mmCIF file with all atom_site columns, C-alpha atoms in Angstrom:
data_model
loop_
_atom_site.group_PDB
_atom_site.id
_atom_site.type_symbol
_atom_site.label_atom_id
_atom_site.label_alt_id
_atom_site.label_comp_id
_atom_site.label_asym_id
_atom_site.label_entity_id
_atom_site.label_seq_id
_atom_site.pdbx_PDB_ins_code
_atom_site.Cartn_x
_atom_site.Cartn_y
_atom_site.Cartn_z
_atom_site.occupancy
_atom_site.B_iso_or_equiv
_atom_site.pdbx_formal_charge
_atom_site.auth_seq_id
_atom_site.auth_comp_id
_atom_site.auth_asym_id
_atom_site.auth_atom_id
_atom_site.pdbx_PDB_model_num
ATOM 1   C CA . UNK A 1 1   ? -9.800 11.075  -10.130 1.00 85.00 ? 1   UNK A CA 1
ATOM 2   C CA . UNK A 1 2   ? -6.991 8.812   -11.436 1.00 92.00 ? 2   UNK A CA 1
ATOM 3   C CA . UNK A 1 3   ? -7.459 6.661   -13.928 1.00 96.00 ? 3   UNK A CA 1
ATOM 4   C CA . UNK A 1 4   ? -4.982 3.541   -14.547 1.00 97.00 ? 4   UNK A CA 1
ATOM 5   C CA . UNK A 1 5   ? -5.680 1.290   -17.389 1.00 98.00 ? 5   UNK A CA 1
ATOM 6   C CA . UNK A 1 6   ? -3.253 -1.838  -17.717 1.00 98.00 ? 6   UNK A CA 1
ATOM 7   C CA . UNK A 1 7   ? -2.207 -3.513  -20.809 1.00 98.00 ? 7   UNK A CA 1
ATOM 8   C CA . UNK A 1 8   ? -0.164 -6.386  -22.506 1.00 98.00 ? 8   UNK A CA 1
ATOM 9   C CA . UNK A 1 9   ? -1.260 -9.530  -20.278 1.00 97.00 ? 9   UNK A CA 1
ATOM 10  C CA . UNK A 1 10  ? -1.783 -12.947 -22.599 1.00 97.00 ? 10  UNK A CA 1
ATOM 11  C CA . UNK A 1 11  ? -1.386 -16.475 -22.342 1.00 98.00 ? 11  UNK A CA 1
ATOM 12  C CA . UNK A 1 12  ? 2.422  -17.396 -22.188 1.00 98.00 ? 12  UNK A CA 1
ATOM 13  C CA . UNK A 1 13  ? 4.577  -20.748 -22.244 1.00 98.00 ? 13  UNK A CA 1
ATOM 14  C CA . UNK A 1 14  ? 6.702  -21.267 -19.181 1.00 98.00 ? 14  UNK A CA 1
ATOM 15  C CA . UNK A 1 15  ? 10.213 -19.367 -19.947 1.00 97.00 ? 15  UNK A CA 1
ATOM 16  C CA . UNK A 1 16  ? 8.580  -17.241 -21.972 1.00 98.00 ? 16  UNK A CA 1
ATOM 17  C CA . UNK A 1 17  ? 8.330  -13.189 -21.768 1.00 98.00 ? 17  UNK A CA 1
ATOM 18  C CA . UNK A 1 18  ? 5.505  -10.712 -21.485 1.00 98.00 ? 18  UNK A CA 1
ATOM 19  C CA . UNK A 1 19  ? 5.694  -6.730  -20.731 1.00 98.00 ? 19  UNK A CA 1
ATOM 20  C CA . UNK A 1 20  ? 2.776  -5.011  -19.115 1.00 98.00 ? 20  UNK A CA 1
ATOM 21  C CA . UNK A 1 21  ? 2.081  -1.381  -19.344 1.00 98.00 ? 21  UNK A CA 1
ATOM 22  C CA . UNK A 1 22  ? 0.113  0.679   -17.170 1.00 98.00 ? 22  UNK A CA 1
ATOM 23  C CA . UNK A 1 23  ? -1.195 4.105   -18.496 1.00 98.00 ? 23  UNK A CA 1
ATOM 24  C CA . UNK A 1 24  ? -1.918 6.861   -15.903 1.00 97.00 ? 24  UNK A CA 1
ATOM 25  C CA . UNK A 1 25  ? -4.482 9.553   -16.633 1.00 95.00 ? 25  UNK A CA 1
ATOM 26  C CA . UNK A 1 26  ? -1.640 12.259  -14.812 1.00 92.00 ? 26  UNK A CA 1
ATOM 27  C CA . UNK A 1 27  ? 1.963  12.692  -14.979 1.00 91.00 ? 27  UNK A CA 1
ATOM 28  C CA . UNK A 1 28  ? 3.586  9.697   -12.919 1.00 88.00 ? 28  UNK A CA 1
ATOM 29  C CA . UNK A 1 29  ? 5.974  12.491  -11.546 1.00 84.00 ? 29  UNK A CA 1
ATOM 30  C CA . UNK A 1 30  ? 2.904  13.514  -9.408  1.00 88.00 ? 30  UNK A CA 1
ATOM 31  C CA . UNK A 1 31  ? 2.440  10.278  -7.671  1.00 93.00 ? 31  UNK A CA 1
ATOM 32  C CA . UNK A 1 32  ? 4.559  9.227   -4.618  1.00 93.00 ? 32  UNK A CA 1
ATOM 33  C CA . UNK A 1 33  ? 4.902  5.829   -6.084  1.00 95.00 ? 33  UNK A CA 1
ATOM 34  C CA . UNK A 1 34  ? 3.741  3.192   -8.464  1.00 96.00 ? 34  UNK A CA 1
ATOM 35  C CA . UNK A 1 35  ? 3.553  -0.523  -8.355  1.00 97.00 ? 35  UNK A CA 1
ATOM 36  C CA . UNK A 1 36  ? 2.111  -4.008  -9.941  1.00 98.00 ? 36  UNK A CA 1
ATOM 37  C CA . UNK A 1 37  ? 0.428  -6.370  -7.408  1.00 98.00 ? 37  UNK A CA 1
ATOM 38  C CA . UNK A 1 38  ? -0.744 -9.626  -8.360  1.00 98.00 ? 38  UNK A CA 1
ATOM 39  C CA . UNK A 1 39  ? -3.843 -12.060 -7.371  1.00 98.00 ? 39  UNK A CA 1
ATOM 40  C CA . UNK A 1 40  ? -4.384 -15.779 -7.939  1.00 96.00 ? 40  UNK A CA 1
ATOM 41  C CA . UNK A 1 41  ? -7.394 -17.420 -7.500  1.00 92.00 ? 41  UNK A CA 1
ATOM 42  C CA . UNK A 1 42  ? -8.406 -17.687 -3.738  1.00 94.00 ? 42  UNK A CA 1
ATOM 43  C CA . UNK A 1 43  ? -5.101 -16.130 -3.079  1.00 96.00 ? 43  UNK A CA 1
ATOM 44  C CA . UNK A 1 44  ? -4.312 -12.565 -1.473  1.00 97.00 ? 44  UNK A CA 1
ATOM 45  C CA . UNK A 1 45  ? -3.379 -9.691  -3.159  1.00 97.00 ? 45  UNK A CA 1
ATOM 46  C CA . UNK A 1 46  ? 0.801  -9.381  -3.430  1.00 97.00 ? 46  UNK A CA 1
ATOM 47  C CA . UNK A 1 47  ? 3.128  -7.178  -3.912  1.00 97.00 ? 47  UNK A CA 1
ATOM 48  C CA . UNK A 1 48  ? 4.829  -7.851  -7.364  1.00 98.00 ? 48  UNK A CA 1
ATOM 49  C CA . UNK A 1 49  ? 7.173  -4.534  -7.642  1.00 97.00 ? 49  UNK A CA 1
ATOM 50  C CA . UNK A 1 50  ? 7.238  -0.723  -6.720  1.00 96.00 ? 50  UNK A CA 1
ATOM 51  C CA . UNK A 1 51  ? 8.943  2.314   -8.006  1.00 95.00 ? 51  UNK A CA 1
ATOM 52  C CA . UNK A 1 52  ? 8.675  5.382   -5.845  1.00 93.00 ? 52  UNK A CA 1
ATOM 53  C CA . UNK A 1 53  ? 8.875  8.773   -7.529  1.00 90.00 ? 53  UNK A CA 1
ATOM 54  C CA . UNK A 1 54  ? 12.345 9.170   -6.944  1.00 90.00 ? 54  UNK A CA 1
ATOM 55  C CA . UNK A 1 55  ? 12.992 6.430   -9.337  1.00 90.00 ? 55  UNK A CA 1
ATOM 56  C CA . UNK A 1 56  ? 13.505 3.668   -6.306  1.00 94.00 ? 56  UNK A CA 1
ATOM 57  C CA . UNK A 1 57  ? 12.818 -0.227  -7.446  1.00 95.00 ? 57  UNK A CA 1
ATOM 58  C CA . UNK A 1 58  ? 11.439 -2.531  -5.006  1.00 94.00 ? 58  UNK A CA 1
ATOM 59  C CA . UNK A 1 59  ? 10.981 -6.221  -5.878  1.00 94.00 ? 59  UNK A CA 1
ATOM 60  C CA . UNK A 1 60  ? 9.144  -9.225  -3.717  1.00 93.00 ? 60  UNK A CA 1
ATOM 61  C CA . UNK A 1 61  ? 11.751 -11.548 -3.419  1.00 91.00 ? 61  UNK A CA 1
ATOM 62  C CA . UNK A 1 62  ? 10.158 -14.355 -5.728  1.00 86.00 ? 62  UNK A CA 1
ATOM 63  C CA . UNK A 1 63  ? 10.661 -12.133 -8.465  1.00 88.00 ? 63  UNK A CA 1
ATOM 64  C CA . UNK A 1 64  ? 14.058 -10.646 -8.084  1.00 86.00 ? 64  UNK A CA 1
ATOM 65  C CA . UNK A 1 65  ? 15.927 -10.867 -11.147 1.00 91.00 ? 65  UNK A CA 1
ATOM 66  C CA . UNK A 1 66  ? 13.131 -12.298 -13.657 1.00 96.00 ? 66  UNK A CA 1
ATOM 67  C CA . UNK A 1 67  ? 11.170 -8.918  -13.515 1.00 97.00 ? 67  UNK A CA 1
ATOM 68  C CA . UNK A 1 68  ? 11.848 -5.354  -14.124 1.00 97.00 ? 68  UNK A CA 1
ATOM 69  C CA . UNK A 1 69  ? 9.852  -1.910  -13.343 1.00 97.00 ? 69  UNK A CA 1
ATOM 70  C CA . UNK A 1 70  ? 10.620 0.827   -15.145 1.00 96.00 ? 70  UNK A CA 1
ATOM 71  C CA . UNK A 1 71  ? 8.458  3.979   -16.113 1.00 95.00 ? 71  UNK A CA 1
ATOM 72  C CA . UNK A 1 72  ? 7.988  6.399   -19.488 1.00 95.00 ? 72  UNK A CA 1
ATOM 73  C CA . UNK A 1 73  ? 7.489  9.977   -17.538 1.00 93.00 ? 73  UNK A CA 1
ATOM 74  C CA . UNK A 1 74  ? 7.078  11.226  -20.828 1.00 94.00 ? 74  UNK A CA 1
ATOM 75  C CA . UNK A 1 75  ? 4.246  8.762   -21.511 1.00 95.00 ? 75  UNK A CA 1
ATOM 76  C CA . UNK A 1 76  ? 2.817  8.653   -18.445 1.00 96.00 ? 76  UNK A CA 1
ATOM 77  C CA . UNK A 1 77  ? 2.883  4.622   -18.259 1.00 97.00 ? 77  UNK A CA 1
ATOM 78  C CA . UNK A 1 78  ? 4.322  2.345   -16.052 1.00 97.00 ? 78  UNK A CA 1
ATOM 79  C CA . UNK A 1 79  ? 6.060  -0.792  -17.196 1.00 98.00 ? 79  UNK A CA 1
ATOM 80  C CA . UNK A 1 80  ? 6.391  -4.448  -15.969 1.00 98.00 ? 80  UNK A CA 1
ATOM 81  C CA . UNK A 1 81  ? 9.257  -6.487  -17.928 1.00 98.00 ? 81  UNK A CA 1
ATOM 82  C CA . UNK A 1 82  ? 8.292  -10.330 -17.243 1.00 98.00 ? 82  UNK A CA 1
ATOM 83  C CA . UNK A 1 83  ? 10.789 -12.649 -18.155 1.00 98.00 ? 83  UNK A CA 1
ATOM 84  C CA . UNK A 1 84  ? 11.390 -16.764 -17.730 1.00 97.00 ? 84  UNK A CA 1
ATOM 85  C CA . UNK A 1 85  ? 7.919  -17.070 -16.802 1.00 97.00 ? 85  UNK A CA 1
ATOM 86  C CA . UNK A 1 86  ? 6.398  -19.539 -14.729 1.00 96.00 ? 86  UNK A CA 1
ATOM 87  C CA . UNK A 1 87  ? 2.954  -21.224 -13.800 1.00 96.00 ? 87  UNK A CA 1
ATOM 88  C CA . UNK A 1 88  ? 3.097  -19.959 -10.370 1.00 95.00 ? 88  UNK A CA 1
ATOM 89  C CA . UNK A 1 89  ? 3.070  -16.632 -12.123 1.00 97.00 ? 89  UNK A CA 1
ATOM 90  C CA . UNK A 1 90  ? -0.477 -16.597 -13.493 1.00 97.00 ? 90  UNK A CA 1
ATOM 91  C CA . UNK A 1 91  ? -2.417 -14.220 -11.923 1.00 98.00 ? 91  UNK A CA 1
ATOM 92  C CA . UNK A 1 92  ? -4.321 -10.905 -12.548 1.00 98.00 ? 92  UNK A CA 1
ATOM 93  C CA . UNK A 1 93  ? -1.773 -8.421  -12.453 1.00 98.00 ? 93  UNK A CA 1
ATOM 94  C CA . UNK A 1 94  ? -2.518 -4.553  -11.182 1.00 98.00 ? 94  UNK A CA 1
ATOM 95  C CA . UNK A 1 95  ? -1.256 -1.581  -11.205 1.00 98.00 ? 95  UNK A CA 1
ATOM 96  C CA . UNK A 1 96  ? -1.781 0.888   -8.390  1.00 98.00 ? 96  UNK A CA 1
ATOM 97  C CA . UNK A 1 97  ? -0.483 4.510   -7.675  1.00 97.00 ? 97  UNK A CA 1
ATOM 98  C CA . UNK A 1 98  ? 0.091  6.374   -4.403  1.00 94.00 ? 98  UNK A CA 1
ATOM 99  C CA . UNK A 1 99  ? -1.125 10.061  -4.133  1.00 91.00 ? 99  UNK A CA 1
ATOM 100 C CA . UNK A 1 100 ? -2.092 12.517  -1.304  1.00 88.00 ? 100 UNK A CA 1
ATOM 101 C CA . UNK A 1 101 ? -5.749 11.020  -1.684  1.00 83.00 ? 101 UNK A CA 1
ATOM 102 C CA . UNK A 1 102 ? -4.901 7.689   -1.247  1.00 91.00 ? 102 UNK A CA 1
ATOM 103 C CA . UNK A 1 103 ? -4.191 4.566   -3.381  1.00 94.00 ? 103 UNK A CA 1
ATOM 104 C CA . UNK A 1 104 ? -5.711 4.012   -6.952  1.00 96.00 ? 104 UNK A CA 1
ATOM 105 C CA . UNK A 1 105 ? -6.011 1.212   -8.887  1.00 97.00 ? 105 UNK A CA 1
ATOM 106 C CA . UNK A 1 106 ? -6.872 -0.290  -12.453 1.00 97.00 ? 106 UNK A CA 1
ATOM 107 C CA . UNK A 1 107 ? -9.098 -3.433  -13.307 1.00 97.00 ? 107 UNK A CA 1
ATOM 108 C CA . UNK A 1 108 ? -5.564 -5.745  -14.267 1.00 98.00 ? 108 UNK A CA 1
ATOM 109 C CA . UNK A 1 109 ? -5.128 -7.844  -17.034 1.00 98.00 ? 109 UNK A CA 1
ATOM 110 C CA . UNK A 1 110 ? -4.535 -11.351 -16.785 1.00 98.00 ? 110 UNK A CA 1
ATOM 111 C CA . UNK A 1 111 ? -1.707 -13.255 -17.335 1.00 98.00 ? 111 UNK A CA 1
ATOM 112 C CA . UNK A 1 112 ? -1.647 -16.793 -17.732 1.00 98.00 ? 112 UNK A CA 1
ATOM 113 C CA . UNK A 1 113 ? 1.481  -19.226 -18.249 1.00 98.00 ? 113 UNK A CA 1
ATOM 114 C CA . UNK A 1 114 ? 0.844  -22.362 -19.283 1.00 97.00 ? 114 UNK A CA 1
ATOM 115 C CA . UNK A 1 115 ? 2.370  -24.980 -21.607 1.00 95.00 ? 115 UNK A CA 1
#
């Protein structure tokens, strides 16, 4: 069973900066890809950014140069760089992996930007 366990969500000011991290219970060299979604209240589940194992960075387009997705193989974790934050941006953020049993994810942490 995978286990993901996010980290490093807060309350920010708009322009401000926040890095999540996302620790996977197995090497992240066994997955076929990682990424952080996001939900808003009464809003759908969206993709935020993905990574696939061959080191491949996918972004949604509202997020294209403010965020970055980068991963620690030695540590297992993956990593969300947040920069010039906005309101819009507050959400509960998740991280999910892709494996040959299907699609994990963790239980988020929240970020909220707000002045």
């Amino acid at each position: 069973q995978v286990q993901l366990v996010e980290s490093g969500g807060g309350l920010v000011q708009p322009g401000g900066s926040l890095r999540l991290s996302c620790a996977a219970s197995q090497p992240v060299s066994t997955f076929f890809g990682m990424g952080w979604y996001r939900q808003a209240p009464g809003k759908q589940r969206e993709l935020v950014a993905e990574m696939t194992s061959g080191g491949t960075s996918n972004y949604s387009d509202s997020m294209k140069g403010r965020f970055t997705i980068s991963r620690n193989n030695a540590k297992n974790t993956l990593y969300l760089q947040m920069n010039s934050l906005k309101p819009e941006d507050t959400a509960r953020y998740y991280c999910s992996a892709r494996t040959i049993g299907g699609r994990y994810w963790g239980q988020g942490t929240q970020v909220t930007v707000s002045s």
